XYZ file of C-alpha atoms in Angstrom:
440
model
C -38.604 33.792 2.173
C -41.098 30.980 2.875
C -42.107 28.289 0.399
C -45.426 26.878 1.746
C -45.939 24.531 -1.166
C -42.458 23.007 -1.127
C -42.944 19.398 -0.080
C -40.366 16.833 1.016
C -39.747 15.446 -2.449
C -38.959 18.839 -3.951
C -36.681 19.704 -1.043
C -34.598 16.588 -1.729
C -33.964 17.430 -5.374
C -30.357 18.258 -6.239
C -28.857 19.418 -9.525
C -28.404 15.978 -11.069
C -31.331 13.752 -10.228
C -32.970 12.815 -6.982
C -31.205 11.533 -3.856
C -32.352 10.581 -0.410
C -31.650 13.399 2.019
C -30.061 13.014 5.417
C -33.264 13.906 7.238
C -35.315 11.447 5.196
C -32.720 8.738 5.782
C -32.682 9.253 9.561
C -36.475 9.330 9.829
C -37.260 6.421 7.496
C -34.324 4.072 6.945
C -31.941 4.514 9.895
C -30.582 2.278 11.324
C -30.206 -0.172 8.480
C -28.413 -2.704 10.680
C -31.489 -3.212 12.897
C -34.874 -3.824 11.314
C -36.660 -3.562 14.654
C -35.291 -0.103 15.429
C -35.822 1.035 11.851
C -39.560 0.360 12.111
C -39.932 2.506 15.231
C -42.102 5.520 14.167
C -40.641 7.846 16.833
C -37.266 9.566 16.973
C -36.305 7.052 19.662
C -34.742 4.832 17.021
C -32.316 7.571 15.949
C -30.719 7.903 19.390
C -30.570 4.172 20.029
C -29.315 3.547 16.499
C -26.361 5.882 17.093
C -25.676 4.295 20.496
C -25.711 0.733 19.136
C -23.766 1.375 15.926
C -20.634 -0.338 17.254
C -22.470 -2.978 19.254
C -21.922 -5.532 16.533
C -23.733 -8.368 18.267
C -26.983 -6.359 18.229
C -26.957 -6.105 14.441
C -29.297 -8.163 12.295
C -27.936 -11.421 10.829
C -24.634 -11.184 12.719
C -22.813 -13.974 14.514
C -19.717 -13.979 16.655
C -17.580 -15.677 14.036
C -18.406 -13.069 11.406
C -17.524 -10.232 13.793
C -14.068 -11.685 14.455
C -13.465 -12.387 10.779
C -14.327 -8.826 9.793
C -12.071 -7.410 12.500
C -9.225 -9.680 11.400
C -9.629 -8.613 7.774
C -9.758 -4.922 8.744
C -6.209 -5.185 10.127
C -4.909 -5.597 6.584
C -6.827 -2.524 5.512
C -5.290 -0.501 8.340
C -1.770 -1.564 7.347
C -2.571 -0.733 3.724
C -3.600 2.803 4.704
C -0.351 3.242 6.675
C 1.716 2.190 3.655
C -0.275 4.528 1.398
C 0.272 7.445 3.805
C 4.020 6.774 4.047
C 4.297 6.416 0.279
C 2.659 9.801 -0.189
C 5.097 11.370 2.267
C 8.124 9.995 0.439
C 6.746 11.049 -2.946
C 6.055 14.636 -1.879
C 9.433 14.972 -0.147
C 11.108 13.903 -3.390
C 8.886 16.226 -5.453
C 8.848 19.359 -3.274
C 11.642 18.999 -0.747
C 15.392 19.634 -0.754
C 16.457 16.120 0.125
C 19.513 15.974 -2.155
C 20.728 19.420 -1.052
C 20.381 18.328 2.557
C 22.565 15.282 1.924
C 25.281 17.461 0.413
C 25.435 19.880 3.375
C 23.554 18.330 6.319
C 25.081 20.774 8.815
C 24.249 23.982 6.967
C 21.087 23.211 4.973
C 17.815 23.068 6.847
C 15.454 20.275 5.773
C 12.491 21.453 3.706
C 9.499 19.275 2.814
C 6.335 20.462 1.032
C 7.863 23.941 0.823
C 7.720 24.242 4.634
C 9.964 22.988 7.400
C 8.658 19.551 8.323
C 10.848 17.807 10.913
C 9.192 14.403 10.460
C 10.448 13.592 6.950
C 13.823 15.181 6.541
C 16.657 13.080 7.900
C 18.826 10.998 5.547
C 17.869 7.396 6.198
C 20.030 4.394 5.492
C 20.300 3.665 1.776
C 18.453 6.761 0.483
C 20.830 9.094 -1.326
C 18.854 10.708 -4.175
C 15.317 11.672 -5.062
C 15.188 8.642 -7.368
C 15.521 6.393 -4.326
C 12.651 8.240 -2.695
C 10.457 7.669 -5.734
C 11.390 3.974 -5.749
C 10.563 3.758 -2.054
C 7.197 5.424 -2.672
C 6.390 2.914 -5.435
C 7.440 0.008 -3.215
C 5.149 1.224 -0.430
C 2.327 1.539 -2.962
C 2.998 -2.083 -3.899
C 2.750 -3.093 -0.233
C -0.450 -1.053 0.030
C -1.951 -3.058 -2.841
C -0.823 -6.368 -1.333
C -2.378 -5.674 2.057
C -5.542 -4.252 0.536
C -5.978 -7.437 -1.520
C -5.148 -9.546 1.557
C -7.870 -7.777 3.542
C -10.421 -8.318 0.763
C -9.299 -11.941 0.393
C -9.876 -12.712 4.079
C -13.431 -11.440 3.732
C -14.194 -14.138 1.165
C -15.830 -17.328 2.361
C -13.005 -19.615 1.276
C -10.260 -17.671 3.088
C -12.077 -16.615 6.241
C -10.208 -17.762 9.380
C -12.106 -19.920 11.834
C -13.088 -18.492 15.193
C -11.239 -21.283 17.003
C -7.996 -20.108 15.400
C -8.633 -16.461 16.295
C -9.427 -17.251 19.943
C -6.091 -18.955 20.671
C -4.802 -16.174 22.910
C -1.337 -17.526 23.615
C -0.751 -18.115 19.915
C -1.565 -14.470 19.253
C 0.890 -13.377 21.946
C 3.542 -15.586 20.386
C 2.770 -14.165 16.960
C 3.038 -10.550 18.069
C 6.222 -10.965 20.114
C 8.141 -13.416 17.950
C 6.631 -12.831 14.540
C 6.270 -9.070 14.428
C 9.001 -7.733 16.713
C 11.513 -10.582 16.646
C 11.437 -11.478 12.956
C 11.198 -7.853 11.790
C 14.224 -6.901 13.907
C 16.071 -9.919 12.507
C 15.169 -8.843 8.961
C 16.493 -5.318 9.588
C 19.686 -6.735 11.097
C 20.139 -8.953 8.023
C 19.594 -5.967 5.736
C 22.316 -4.028 7.537
C 24.814 -6.895 7.470
C 24.243 -8.157 3.938
C 23.503 -4.925 2.081
C 24.322 -1.742 3.973
C 27.781 -2.552 5.356
C 29.235 -4.000 2.128
C 27.676 -1.205 0.042
C 29.140 1.472 2.304
C 32.581 -0.109 1.720
C 32.189 -0.298 -2.050
C 31.431 -4.008 -2.184
C 28.464 -5.942 -3.538
C 28.041 -9.336 -1.934
C 24.439 -10.537 -2.664
C 24.100 -13.057 -5.490
C 27.881 -13.108 -6.025
C 28.640 -15.776 -3.399
C 31.857 -13.961 -2.469
C 31.370 -14.531 1.235
C 34.966 -13.649 2.029
C 34.090 -9.977 1.497
C 32.231 -10.019 4.791
C 35.502 -10.650 6.623
C 37.093 -7.457 5.329
C 37.267 -4.369 7.521
C 36.149 -6.082 10.725
C 34.737 -4.048 13.580
C 37.158 -2.647 16.105
C 36.891 -0.978 19.496
C 36.606 2.396 17.726
C 33.298 1.295 16.177
C 31.432 1.930 19.415
C 28.962 4.579 20.477
C 29.336 7.762 18.415
C 30.835 8.324 14.956
C 33.332 11.199 15.002
C 32.067 12.948 11.864
C 28.314 12.297 11.904
C 27.964 12.463 15.714
C 25.518 9.560 15.580
C 25.649 5.901 16.488
C 27.704 3.569 14.352
C 25.686 1.293 12.098
C 27.445 -1.657 13.673
C 26.046 -0.607 17.068
C 22.574 -0.334 15.562
C 23.054 -3.791 14.054
C 24.094 -5.289 17.410
C 21.144 -3.590 19.087
C 18.660 -5.190 16.691
C 20.334 -8.561 17.123
C 19.784 -8.286 20.882
C 16.181 -7.142 20.342
C 15.631 -10.133 18.056
C 16.858 -12.549 20.709
C 14.808 -10.905 23.469
C 11.537 -10.965 21.539
C 12.016 -14.453 20.132
C 12.471 -15.684 23.687
C 9.682 -13.443 25.017
C 7.365 -14.876 22.376
C 7.529 -18.153 24.247
C 7.702 -16.730 27.759
C 4.971 -14.088 27.238
C 6.785 -11.600 29.396
C 9.609 -9.095 29.016
C 11.574 -7.227 31.646
C 13.966 -4.573 30.446
C 14.207 -0.801 30.531
C 14.614 1.651 27.657
C 15.627 5.247 28.286
C 14.288 8.017 26.079
C 17.629 9.797 25.598
C 17.391 10.513 21.893
C 19.876 13.365 22.172
C 22.367 11.162 24.059
C 22.340 8.256 21.609
C 21.327 9.730 18.220
C 20.767 7.086 15.576
C 20.615 9.368 12.508
C 23.622 11.066 11.015
C 23.964 14.758 11.977
C 20.636 14.764 13.832
C 22.552 15.764 16.963
C 22.877 19.275 15.503
C 19.143 19.708 14.914
C 17.390 20.094 18.260
C 14.050 21.015 16.678
C 13.943 17.728 14.817
C 14.832 15.766 17.947
C 12.114 17.466 19.969
C 9.564 16.969 17.190
C 10.470 13.302 16.776
C 10.198 12.715 20.511
C 6.789 14.395 20.654
C 5.667 12.513 17.555
C 6.595 9.127 18.973
C 5.210 10.016 22.400
C 1.842 10.677 20.769
C 2.061 7.382 18.876
C 2.884 5.543 22.111
C -0.110 7.139 23.829
C -2.500 6.177 21.038
C -1.198 2.618 20.879
C -1.328 2.209 24.669
C -4.892 3.509 24.859
C -6.048 1.282 22.002
C -4.247 -1.774 23.354
C -5.707 -1.485 26.852
C -9.188 -0.727 25.497
C -9.086 -3.887 23.407
C -7.696 -5.752 26.396
C -10.757 -4.744 28.418
C -13.030 -5.889 25.583
C -11.184 -9.208 25.507
C -11.608 -9.829 29.232
C -15.323 -9.056 28.992
C -16.203 -10.971 25.831
C -13.584 -13.598 25.093
C -11.855 -14.555 28.325
C -12.656 -18.097 29.433
C -11.723 -19.246 32.934
C -11.268 -22.897 31.990
C -9.216 -22.330 28.851
C -6.924 -19.816 30.569
C -6.468 -21.636 33.840
C -3.088 -20.913 35.486
C -1.625 -19.101 32.472
C -0.218 -15.575 32.349
C -3.661 -13.970 31.988
C -5.120 -15.810 34.961
C -2.118 -14.985 37.139
C -2.405 -11.339 36.137
C -6.046 -11.217 37.237
C -5.224 -13.018 40.491
C -2.610 -10.393 41.374
C -4.410 -7.326 40.052
C -4.558 -5.652 43.481
C -0.773 -5.885 43.843
C -0.217 -4.611 40.283
C -2.544 -1.640 40.723
C -1.170 -0.741 44.161
C 2.438 -0.803 42.931
C 1.602 1.462 40.003
C -0.330 3.717 42.363
C 2.495 4.308 44.843
C 5.009 4.744 42.009
C 2.804 7.416 40.410
C 2.247 9.157 43.750
C 5.972 9.129 44.547
C 6.906 10.580 41.160
C 4.182 13.198 41.422
C 4.892 14.466 44.942
C 8.671 14.218 44.591
C 8.921 16.030 41.259
C 6.259 18.621 42.059
C 7.891 19.331 45.428
C 11.288 19.863 43.807
C 9.808 22.169 41.156
C 7.914 24.206 43.780
C 11.001 24.507 46.008
C 13.291 25.602 43.172
C 10.726 28.022 41.745
C 10.383 29.677 45.168
C 14.116 30.042 45.797
C 14.768 31.855 42.508
C 12.307 34.778 43.020
C 13.678 35.305 46.535
C 17.190 35.728 45.159
C 18.676 32.563 46.648
C 19.437 30.332 43.650
C 22.079 28.468 45.626
C 19.354 26.922 47.758
C 17.946 25.014 44.771
C 17.823 21.242 45.038
C 19.590 20.055 41.887
C 19.895 16.276 41.622
C 22.690 15.163 39.353
C 21.854 12.053 37.284
C 24.974 10.163 38.300
C 23.991 6.781 36.889
C 23.364 7.854 33.297
C 26.455 10.068 33.157
C 28.496 7.200 34.563
C 26.990 4.914 31.920
C 28.177 7.140 29.068
C 31.751 8.076 30.070
C 33.107 7.616 26.538
C 30.636 10.000 24.943
C 30.980 12.578 27.697
C 34.779 12.583 27.427
C 34.641 12.971 23.661
C 32.199 15.885 23.981
C 30.187 14.295 21.219
C 26.793 14.791 22.783
C 25.102 16.855 25.449
C 25.615 15.714 29.014
C 22.603 14.968 31.177
C 22.069 17.642 33.822
C 19.532 18.163 36.649
C 17.110 19.846 34.248
C 16.975 16.673 32.165
C 16.475 14.685 35.350
C 13.419 16.761 36.315
C 11.981 16.577 32.803
C 12.384 12.812 32.750
C 10.660 12.619 36.133
C 7.785 14.724 34.777
C 7.521 12.443 31.748
C 7.565 9.471 34.105
C 4.576 10.902 35.981
C 2.521 11.042 32.802
C 3.540 7.561 31.670
C 2.952 5.891 35.044
C -0.358 7.660 35.659
C -1.623 6.805 32.179
C -0.566 3.195 32.629
C -2.219 3.065 36.058
C -5.568 4.288 34.704
C -5.488 1.951 31.713
C -4.298 -1.110 33.643
C -6.945 -0.597 36.326
C -9.610 -0.324 33.628
C -8.480 -3.591 32.037
C -8.059 -5.621 35.225
C -11.386 -4.396 36.638
C -13.239 -4.885 33.357
C -14.793 -8.210 34.426
C -15.545 -7.296 38.017
C -14.490 -4.963 40.786
C -15.239 -4.546 44.478
C -17.724 -1.791 43.644
C -19.520 -3.687 40.851
C -18.910 -7.460 41.242
C -21.327 -8.365 38.411
C -19.893 -5.881 35.947
C -19.231 -8.537 33.274
C -22.893 -9.511 32.947
C -24.256 -5.986 33.357
C -25.734 -4.224 30.336
C -24.113 -0.791 30.272
C -24.642 1.173 27.040
C -23.963 4.833 26.384
C -26.992 6.522 24.880
C -26.363 9.969 23.401
C -28.612 12.742 24.621
C -30.830 14.685 22.272
């Protein structure tokens, strides 16, 4: 049915009053951040307005200092949202899940959260024993959410806005992230284990009593290594020693701006949670979950690194530091990542193709099965105790396949960052104006 006399104003009427419609907004007022584009009578301003939405320096009445201050304040808002999300998870697990039943029979009761099986929020964490603790944890995270939300709002106020000179101290930011975030947080968790968890697990309460001699009771022995016999998970003392080592590494790395150590993703070989070794679904889900998180963080970190090299990197201020040396050796870095990715790809794919061909032809003995000798030799105690699964050739191939993805992703991202300022193909890339304009 056609309404020939229905004009624009009548079309924009809704049940309660009059509002500006989306079409009217796009044609008349969009984009609000640019007065010049907003006055364009054609639809040209819509496409360019969408393309320049995140080009903050093209906005009206914007300066570089204000951009950095807003970005700095938004970090608090992001942390606040994370705390709010985690608080909601803990609250709903306590309200709908079977957390207390799981703690009573962790080997026979399957974890249930939100009336469905959710492997992300089921395992008994250190210190949580009842639903009441979950509710307290949810309230504490809500408190942290409020603190960080207020901190973000506070840093948007004129009196508390950080200066741009403070934000642009690159080495100070590296020191802050390595030492402050990773080092101090690991030290805080280690202190929590030593001063609260260990005495509480032995029926003692040391804080605020000044009975320091209680710490000397029940000292660690050689049996407190690797895997607990009943829970089939790592001893808390091992976890404590691990975080002490991590603290030392990152406190030192905060001043050296470089780290060089390897971490193996053998969650099923060194389980940290009690009884998680019996739940393979949870282990697989946790690995996938953290692999996704690592991918998102890597992509975001390298993207912001490219933005930094284009906008904020100064040759004179960064002369002969770690950033300058990295740019000077970018060809060597990229080439090493390239041959490592190619080796992993051809080697693993060739082994898979060979083994998959031998099986259909009825000659399984001709398979090339590489035994991971090093890792099995590294864990002789656990293998002899039959506490965990041994690492076999299938695990070796899977780890190689995972290595392909990690190395290739790192190669693409590192090349994008190091070639952000200039490359052999586009030497003047840094001063070129390249903007993505969406098509109609």
